[in-house]
Coordinates of N, CA and C and ligand atoms in Angstrom, one line a residue:
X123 N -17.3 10.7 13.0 CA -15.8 10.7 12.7 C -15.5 9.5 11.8
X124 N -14.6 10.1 10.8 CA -14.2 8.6 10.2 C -13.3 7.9 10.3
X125 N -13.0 6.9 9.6 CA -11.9 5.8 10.0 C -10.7 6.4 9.8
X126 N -9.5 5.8 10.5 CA -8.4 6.1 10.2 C -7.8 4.6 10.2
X127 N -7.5 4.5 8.9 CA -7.4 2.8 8.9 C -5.7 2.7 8.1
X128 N -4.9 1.4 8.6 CA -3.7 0.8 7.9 C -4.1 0.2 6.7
X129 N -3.3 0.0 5.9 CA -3.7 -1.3 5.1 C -2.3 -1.9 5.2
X130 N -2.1 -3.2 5.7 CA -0.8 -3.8 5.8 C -1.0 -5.4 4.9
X131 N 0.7 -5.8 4.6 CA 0.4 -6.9 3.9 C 1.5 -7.0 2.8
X132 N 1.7 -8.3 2.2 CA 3.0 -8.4 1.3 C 3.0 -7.4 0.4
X133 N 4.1 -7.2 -0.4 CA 4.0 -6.6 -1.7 C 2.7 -7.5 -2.7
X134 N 1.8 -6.8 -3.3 CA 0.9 -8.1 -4.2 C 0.0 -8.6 -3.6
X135 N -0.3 -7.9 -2.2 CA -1.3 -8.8 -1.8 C -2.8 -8.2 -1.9
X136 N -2.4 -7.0 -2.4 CA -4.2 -6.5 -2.9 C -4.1 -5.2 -2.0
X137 N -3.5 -4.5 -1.5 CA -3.4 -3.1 -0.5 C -4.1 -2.3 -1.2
X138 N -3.4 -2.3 -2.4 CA -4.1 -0.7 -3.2 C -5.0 -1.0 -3.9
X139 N -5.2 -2.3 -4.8 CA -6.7 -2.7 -4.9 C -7.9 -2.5 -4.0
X140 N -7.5 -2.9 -2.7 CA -9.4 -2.9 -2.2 C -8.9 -1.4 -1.4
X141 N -7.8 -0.8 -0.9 CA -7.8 0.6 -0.5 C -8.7 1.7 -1.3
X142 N -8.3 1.4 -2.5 CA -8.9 2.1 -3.6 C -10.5 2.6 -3.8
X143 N -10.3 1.1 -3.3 CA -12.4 1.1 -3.3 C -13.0 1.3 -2.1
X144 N -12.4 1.3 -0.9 CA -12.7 1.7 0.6 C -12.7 2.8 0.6
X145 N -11.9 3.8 0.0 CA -11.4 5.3 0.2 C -12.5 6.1 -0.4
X146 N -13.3 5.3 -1.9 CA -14.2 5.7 -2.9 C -15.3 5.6 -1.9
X147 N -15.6 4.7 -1.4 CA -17.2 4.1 -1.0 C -17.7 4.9 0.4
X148 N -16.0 5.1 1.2 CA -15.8 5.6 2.9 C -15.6 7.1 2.7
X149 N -15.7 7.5 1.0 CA -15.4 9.1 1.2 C -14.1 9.8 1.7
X150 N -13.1 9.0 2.0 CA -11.8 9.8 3.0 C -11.1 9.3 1.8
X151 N -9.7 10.2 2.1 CA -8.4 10.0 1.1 C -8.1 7.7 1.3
X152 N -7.2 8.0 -0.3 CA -6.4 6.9 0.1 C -5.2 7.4 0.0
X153 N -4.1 7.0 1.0 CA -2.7 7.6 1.1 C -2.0 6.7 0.7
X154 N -1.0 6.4 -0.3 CA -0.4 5.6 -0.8 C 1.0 5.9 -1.2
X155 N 2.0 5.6 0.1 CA 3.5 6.3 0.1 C 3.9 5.8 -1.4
X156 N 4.0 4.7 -1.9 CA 4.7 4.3 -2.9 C 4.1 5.0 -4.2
X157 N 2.9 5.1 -4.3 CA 2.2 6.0 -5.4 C 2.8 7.5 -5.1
X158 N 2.9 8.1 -4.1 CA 4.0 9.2 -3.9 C 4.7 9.4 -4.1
X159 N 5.5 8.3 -4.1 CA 7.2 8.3 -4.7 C 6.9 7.8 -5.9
X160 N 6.2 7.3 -6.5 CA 6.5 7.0 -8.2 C 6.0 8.0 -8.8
X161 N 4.9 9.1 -8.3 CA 4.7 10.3 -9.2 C 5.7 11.2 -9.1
X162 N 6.5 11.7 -8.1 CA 7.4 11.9 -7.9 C 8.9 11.7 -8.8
X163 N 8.6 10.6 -9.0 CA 9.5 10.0 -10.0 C 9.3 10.2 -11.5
X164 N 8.2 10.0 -12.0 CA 7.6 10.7 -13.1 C 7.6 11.8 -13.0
X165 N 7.7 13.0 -12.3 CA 7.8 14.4 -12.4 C 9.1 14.4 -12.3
X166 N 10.4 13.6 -11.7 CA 11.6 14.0 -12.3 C 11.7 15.2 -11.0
X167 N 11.1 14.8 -9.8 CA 11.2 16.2 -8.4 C 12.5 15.8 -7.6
X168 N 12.9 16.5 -7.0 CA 14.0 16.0 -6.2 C 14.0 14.8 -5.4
X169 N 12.7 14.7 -4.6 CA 12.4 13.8 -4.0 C 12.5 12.6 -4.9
X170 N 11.8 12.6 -5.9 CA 12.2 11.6 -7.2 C 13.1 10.7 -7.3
X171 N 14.1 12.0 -7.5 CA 15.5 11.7 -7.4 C 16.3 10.7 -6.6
X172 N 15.5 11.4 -5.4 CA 16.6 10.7 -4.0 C 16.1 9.1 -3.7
X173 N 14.6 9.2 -4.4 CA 13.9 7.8 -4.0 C 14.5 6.6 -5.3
X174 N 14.5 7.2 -6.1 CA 14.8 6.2 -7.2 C 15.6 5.2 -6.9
X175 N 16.7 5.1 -6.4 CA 17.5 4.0 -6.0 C 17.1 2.8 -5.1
X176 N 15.8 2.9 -4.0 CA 15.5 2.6 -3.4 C 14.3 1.2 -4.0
X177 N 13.4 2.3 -4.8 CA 12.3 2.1 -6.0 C 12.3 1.0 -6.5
X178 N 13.6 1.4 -7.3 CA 14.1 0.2 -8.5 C 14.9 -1.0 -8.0
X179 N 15.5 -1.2 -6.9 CA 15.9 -2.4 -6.2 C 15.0 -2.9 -5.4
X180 N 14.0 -2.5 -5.2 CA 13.1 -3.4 -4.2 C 13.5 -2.7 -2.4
X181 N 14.4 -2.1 -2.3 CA 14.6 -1.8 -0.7 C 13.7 -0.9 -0.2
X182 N 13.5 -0.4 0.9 CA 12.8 0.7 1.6 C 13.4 2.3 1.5
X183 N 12.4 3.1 1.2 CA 13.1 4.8 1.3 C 13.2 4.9 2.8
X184 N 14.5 5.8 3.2 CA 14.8 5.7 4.6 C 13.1 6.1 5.3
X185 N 13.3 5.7 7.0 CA 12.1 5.8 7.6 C 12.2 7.4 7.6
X186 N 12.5 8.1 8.5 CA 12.8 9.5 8.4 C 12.0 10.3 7.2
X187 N 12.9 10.0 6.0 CA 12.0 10.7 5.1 C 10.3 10.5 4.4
X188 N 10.7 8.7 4.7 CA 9.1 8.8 4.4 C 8.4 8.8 5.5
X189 N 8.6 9.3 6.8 CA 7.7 9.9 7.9 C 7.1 11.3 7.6
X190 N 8.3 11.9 7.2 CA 8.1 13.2 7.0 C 7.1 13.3 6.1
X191 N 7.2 12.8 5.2 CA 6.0 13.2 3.9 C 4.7 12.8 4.4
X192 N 4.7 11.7 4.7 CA 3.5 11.1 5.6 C 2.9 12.2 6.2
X193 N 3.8 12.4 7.0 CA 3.2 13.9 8.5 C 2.6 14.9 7.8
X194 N 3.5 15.7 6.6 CA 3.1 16.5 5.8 C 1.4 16.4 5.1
X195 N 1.7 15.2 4.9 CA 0.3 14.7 4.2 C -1.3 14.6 4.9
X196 N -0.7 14.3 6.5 CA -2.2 14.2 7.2 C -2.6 14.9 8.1
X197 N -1.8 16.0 7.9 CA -2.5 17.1 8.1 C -3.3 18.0 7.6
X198 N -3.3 17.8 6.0 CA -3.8 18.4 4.9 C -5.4 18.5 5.3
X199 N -6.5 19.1 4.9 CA -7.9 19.2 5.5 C -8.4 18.0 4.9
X200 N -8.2 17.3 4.3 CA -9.3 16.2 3.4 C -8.9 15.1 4.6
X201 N -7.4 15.0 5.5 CA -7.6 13.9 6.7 C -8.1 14.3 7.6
X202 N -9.8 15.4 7.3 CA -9.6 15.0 9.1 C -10.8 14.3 9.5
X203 N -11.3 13.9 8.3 CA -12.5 12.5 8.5 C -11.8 11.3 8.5
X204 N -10.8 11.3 8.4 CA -10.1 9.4 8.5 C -9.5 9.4 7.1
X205 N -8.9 8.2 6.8 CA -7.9 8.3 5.8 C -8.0 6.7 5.7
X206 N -7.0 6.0 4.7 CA -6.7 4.8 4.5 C -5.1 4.7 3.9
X207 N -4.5 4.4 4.9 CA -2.8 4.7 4.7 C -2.4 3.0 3.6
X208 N -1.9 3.1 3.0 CA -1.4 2.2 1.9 C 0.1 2.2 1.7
X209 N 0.7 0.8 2.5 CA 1.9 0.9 2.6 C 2.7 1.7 3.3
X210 N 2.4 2.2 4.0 CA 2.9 3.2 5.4 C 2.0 2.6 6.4
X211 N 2.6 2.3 7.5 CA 3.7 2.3 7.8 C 4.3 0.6 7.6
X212 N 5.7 1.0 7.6 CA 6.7 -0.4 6.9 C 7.7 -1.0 7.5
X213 N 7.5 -0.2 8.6 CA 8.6 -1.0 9.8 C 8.4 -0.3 10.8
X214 N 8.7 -1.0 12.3 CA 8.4 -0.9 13.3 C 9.2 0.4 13.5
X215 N 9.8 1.4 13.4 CA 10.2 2.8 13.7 C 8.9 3.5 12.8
X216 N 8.9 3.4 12.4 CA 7.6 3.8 10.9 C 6.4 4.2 12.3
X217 N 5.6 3.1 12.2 CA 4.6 2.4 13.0 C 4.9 3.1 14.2
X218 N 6.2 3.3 15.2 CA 6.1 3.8 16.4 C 6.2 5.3 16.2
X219 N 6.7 6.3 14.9 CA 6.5 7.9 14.5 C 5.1 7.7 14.3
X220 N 4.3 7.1 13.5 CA 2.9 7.2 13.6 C 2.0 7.2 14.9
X221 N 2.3 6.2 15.4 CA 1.7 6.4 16.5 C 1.8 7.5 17.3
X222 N 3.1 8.1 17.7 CA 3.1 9.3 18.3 C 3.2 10.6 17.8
X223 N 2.9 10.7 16.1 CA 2.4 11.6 15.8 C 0.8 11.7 15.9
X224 N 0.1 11.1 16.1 CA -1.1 10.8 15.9 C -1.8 10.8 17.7
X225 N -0.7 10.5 18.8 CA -1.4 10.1 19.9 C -1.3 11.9 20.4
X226 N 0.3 12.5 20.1 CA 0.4 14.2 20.4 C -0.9 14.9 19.9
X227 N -2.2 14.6 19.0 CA -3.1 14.7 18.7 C -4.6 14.3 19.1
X228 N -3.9 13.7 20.0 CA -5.6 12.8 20.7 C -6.0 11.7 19.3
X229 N -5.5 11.5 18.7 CA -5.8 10.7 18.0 C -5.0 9.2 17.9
X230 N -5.9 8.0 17.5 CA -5.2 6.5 16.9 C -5.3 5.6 15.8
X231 N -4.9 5.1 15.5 CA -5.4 4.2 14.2 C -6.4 3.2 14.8
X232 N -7.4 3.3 13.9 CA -9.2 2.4 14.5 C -8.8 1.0 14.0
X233 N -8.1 0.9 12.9 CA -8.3 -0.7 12.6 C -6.4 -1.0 11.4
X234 N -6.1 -1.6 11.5 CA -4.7 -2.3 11.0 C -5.7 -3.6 9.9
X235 N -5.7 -3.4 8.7 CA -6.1 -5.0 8.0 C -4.9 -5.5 7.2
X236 N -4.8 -6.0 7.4 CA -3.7 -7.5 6.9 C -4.0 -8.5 6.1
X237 N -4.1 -8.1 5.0 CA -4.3 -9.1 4.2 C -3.3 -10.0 3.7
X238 N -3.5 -11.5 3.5 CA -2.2 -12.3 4.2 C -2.9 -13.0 2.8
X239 N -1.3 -12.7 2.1 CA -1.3 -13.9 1.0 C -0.2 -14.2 1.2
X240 N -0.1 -15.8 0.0 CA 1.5 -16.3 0.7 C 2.0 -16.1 -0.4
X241 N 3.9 -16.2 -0.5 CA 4.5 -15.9 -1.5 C 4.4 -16.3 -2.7
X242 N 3.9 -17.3 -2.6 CA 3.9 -18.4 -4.3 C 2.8 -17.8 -5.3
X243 N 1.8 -17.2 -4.5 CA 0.6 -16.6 -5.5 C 1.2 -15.0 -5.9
X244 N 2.1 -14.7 -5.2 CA 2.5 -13.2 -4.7 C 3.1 -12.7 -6.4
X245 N 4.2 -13.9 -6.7 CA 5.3 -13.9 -7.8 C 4.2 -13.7 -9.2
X246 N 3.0 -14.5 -9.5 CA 2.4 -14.7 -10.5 C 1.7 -13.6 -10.6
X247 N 0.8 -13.0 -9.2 CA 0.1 -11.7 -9.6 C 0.7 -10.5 -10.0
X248 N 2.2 -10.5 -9.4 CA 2.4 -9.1 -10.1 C 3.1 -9.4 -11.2
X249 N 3.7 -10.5 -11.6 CA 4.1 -10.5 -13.2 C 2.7 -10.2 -14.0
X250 N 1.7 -10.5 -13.3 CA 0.5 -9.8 -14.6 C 0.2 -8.8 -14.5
X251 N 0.4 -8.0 -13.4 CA -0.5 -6.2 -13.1 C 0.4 -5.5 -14.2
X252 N -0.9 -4.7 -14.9 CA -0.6 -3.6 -15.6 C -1.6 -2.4 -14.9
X253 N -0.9 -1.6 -15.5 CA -1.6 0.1 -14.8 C -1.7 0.8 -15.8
X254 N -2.9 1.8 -15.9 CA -3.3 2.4 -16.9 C -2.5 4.1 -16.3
X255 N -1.6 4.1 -17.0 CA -0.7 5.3 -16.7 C -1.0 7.0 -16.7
X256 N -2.6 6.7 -17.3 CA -3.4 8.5 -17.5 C -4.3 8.1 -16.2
X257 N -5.2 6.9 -15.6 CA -6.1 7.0 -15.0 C -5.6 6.1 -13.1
X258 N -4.8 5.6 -13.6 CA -3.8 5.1 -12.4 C -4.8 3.6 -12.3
X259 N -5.7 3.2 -12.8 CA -6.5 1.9 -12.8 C -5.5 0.8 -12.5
X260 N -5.2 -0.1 -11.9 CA -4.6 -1.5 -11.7 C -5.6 -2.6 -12.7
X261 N -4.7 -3.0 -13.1 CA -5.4 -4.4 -13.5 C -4.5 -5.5 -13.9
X262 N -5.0 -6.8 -14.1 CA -4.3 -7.8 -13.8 C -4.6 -9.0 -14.7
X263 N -3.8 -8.9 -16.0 CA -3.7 -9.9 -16.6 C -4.4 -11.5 -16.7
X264 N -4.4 -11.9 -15.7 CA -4.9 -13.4 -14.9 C -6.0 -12.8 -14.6
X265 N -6.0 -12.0 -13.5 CA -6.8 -12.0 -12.3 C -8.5 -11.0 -12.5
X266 N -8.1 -9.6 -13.3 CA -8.4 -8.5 -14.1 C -8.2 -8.0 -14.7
X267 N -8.7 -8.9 -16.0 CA -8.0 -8.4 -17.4 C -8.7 -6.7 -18.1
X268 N -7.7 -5.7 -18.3 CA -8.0 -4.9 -18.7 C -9.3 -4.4 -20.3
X269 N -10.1 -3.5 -20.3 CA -10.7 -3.6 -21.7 C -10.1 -3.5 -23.1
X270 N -10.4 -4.5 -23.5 CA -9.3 -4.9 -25.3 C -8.8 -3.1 -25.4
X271 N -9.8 -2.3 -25.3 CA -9.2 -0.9 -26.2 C -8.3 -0.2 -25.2
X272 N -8.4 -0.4 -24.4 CA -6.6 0.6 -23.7 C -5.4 -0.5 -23.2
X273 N -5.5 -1.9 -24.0 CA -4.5 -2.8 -23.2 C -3.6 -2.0 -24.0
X274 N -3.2 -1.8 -24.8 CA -2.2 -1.3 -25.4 C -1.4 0.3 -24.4
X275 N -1.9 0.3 -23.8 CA -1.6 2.0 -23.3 C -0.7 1.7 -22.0
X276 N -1.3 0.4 -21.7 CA -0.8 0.2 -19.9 C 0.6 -0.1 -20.1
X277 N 1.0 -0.3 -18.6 CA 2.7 -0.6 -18.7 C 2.4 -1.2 -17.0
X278 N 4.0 -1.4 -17.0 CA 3.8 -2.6 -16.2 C 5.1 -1.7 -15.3
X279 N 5.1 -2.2 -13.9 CA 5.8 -1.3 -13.2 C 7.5 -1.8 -13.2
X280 N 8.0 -1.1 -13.3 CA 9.3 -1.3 -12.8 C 10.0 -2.3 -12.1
X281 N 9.1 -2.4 -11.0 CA 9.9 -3.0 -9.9 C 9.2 -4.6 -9.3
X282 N 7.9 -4.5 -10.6 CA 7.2 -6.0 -10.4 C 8.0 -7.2 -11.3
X283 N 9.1 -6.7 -11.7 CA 10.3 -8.1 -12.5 C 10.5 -8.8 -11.5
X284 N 10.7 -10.3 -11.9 CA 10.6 -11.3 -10.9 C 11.9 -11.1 -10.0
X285 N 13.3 -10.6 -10.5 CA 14.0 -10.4 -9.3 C 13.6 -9.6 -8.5
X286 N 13.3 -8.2 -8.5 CA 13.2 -7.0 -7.8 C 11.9 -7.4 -6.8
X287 N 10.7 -8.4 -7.7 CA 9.7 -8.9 -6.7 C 10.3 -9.7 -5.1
X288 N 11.2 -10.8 -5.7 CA 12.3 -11.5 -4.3 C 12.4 -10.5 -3.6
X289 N 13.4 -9.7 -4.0 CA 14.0 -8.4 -3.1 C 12.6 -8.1 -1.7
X290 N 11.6 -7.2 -2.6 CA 10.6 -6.8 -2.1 C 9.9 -7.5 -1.0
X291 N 9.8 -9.2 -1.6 CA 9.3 -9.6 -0.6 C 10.3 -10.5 1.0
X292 N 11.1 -10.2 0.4 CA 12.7 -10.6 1.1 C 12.5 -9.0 2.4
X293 N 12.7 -8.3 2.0 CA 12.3 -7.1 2.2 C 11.0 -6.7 3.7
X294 N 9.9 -7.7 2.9 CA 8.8 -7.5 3.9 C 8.6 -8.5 5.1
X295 N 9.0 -9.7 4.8 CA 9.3 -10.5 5.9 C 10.2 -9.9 6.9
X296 N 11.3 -9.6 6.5 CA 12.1 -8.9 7.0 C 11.9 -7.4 8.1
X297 N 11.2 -6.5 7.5 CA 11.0 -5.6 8.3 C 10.1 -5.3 8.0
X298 N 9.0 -5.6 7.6 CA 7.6 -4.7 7.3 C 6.5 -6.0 8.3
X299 N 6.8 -7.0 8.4 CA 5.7 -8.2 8.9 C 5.9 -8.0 10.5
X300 N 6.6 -7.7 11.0 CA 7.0 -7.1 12.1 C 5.9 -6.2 13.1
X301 N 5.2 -5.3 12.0 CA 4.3 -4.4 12.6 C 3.1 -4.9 12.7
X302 N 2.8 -6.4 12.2 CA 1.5 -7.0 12.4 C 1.6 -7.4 13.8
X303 N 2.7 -7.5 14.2 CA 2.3 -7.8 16.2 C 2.6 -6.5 16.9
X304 N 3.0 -5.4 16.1 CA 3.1 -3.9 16.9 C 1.2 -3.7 16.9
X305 N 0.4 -4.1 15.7 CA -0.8 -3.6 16.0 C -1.8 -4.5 16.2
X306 N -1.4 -5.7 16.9 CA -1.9 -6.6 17.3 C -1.6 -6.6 18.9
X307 N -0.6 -5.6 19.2 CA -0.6 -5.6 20.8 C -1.3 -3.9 20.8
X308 N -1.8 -3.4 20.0 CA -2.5 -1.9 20.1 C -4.4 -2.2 20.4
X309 N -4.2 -3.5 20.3 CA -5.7 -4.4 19.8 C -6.0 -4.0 18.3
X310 N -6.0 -3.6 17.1 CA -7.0 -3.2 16.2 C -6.4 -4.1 14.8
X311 N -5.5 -5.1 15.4 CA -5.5 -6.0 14.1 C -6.7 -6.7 13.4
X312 N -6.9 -6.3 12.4 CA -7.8 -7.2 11.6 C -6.9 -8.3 10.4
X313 N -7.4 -9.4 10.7 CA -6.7 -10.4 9.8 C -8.2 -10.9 8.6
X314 N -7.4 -10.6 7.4 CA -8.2 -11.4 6.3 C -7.4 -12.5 5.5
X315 N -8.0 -13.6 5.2 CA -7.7 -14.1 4.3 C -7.8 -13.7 3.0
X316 N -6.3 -13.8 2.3 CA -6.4 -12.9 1.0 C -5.7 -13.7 -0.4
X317 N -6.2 -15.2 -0.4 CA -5.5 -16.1 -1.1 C -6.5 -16.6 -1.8
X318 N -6.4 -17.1 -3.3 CA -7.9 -17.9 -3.8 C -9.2 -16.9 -3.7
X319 N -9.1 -15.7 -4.0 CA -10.9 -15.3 -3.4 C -10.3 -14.1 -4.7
X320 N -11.7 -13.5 -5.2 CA -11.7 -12.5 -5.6 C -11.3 -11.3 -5.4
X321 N -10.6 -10.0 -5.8 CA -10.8 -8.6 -4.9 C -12.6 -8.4 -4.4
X322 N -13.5 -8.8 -4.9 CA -14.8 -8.6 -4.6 C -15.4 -9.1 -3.4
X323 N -14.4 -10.6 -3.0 CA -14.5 -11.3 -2.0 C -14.1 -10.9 -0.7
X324 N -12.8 -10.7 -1.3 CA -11.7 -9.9 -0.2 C -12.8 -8.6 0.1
X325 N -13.3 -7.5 -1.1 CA -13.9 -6.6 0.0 C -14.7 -6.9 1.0
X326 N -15.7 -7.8 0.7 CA -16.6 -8.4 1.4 C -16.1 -8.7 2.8
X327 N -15.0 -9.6 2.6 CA -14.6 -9.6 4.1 C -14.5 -8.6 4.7
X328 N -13.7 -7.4 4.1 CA -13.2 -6.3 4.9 C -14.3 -5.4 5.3
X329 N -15.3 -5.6 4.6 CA -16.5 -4.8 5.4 C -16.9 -5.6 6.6
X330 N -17.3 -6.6 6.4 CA -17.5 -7.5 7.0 C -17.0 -7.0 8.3
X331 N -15.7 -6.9 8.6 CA -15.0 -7.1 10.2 C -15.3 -5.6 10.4
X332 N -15.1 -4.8 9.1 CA -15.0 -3.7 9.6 C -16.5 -3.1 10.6
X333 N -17.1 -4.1 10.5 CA -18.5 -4.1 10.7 C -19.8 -3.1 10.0
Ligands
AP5_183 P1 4.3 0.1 -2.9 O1 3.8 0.8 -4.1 O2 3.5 0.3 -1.6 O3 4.3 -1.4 -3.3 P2 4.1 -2.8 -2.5 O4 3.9 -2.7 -1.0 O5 5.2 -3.6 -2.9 O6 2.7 -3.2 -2.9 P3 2.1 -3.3 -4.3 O7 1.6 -2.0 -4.7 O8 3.1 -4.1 -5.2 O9 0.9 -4.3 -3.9 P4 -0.5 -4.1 -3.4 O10 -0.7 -4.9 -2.1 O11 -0.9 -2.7 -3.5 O12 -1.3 -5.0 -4.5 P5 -2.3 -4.5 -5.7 O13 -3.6 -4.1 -5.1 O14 -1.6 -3.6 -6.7 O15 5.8 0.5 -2.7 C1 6.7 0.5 -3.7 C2 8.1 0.9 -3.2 O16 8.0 2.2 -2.7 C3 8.7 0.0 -2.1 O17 9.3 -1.1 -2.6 C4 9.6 1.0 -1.4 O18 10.8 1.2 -2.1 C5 8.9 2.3 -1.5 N1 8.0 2.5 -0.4 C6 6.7 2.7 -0.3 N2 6.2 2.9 0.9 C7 7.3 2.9 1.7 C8 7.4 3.1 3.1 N3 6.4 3.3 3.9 N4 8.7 3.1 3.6 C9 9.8 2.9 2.8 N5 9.7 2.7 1.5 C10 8.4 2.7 0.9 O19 -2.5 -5.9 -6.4 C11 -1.4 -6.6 -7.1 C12 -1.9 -7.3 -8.3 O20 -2.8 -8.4 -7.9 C13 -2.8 -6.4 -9.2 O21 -2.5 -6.8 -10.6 C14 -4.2 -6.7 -8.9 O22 -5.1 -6.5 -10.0 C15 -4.1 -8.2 -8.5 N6 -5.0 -8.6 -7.4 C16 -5.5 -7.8 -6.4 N7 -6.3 -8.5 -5.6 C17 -6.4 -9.7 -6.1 C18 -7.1 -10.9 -5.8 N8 -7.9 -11.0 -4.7 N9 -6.9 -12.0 -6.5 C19 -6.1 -12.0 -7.6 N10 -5.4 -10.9 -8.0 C20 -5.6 -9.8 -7.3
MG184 MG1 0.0 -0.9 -4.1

């Protein structure tokens, strides 16, 4: 059986980077609510629609709705070897519908990782992330600079402007850091250091605990 794992952690702190490459290497989906709602948003769907407001100011789409899609989602046949959830769940109502969607199933989440960076590195990384908009690639200015021939193609997201970043991370203190002691009393918190080190480094740890 495979993992069913969190990825929790500030806005910027590397979720969908090393998700990315866990989901590749572990064979299961990576689920990524916010990549949901931004294709969504590029397709111009209803859902789109109703999230946009939410998106572009930095706030949270109600819990409710993004449970539902969630639910919708891991049911699908490709979760039933494990999964790697990305940015879901984001607040402690979030976190307590997962859980009891998941327990009415004989099932739990095997591991919660936390990657803990602090705010001041938070601001600088995503003022440099660009994304390659045909291939969904992240990369990062500073950190991972894209190849000379497609810098021109990338764009930079919406909601990584230095205000809307505040918001976000205003945002996560507030009600998303909350569920690192919901799955720290479940036991399956893993804490990584995710400040100063490479994404290469950072995976290394995450295998590492993950054993
Ligand atoms: P979402 O897309 O989830 O954004 P986020 O949580 O703010 O996280 P990011 O994607 O910004 O950061 P990340 O941790 O994935 O970092 P990354 O790997 O890209 O959500 C967007 C919006 O959708 C929310 O604001 C909300 O409105 C809505 N939403 C989504 N889920 C929701 C939910 N469950 N409930 C309600 N609303 C929801 O890395 C960042 C940059 O740093 C990149 O440039 C990368 O190359 C670089 N980098 C990565 N690792 C390192 C490293 N080790 N060293 C240096 N640079 C690094
Ligand atoms: Mg992300």
């Amino acid at each position: 059986m495979g993992l069913k794992i969190v990825m929790l952690g500030a806005p910027g702190a590397g979720k969908g980077t090393q998700a990315i490459r866990m989901a590749q290497e572990m064979g299961i989906p990576h689920i990524s609510t916010g990549d949901i709602f931004r294709k969504n948003l590029r397709e111009g769907t209803d859902l789109g629609k109703e999230v946009q407001k939410y998106l572009d100011s930095g706030a949270l789409v109600p819990d409710q709705l993004t449970c539902d899609i969630v639910a919708d989602r891991l049911v699908e046949e490709d979760c039933a070897n494990g999964y790697i959830l990305d940015g879901f769940p984001r607040s402690v109502p979030q976190a307590e519908m997962l859980t009891r969607f998941l327990k009415e199933r004989g099932e739990a989440i095997d591991a919660a990782i936390n990657i803990d960076v602090p705010d001041e590195e938070i601001v600088g990384r995503l003022s440099a992330r660009r994304s390659d908009p045909e291939t969904g690639a992240v990369y990062n200015l500073i950190f991972n600079p894209p190849p000379a021939e497609i810098a021109e193609k990338l764009i930079q997201r919406e909601d990584d402007k230095p205000e809307t970043v505040q918001t976000r991370l205003k945002t996560y203190h507030e009600t998303t850091a909350p569920i690192i002691g919901f799955y720290e009393k479940l036991g399956v918190l893993k804490n990584i250091p995710g400040s100063n080190a490479s994404p290469d480094e950072i995976y290394k740890r995450i295998m590492i605990i993950l054993g």
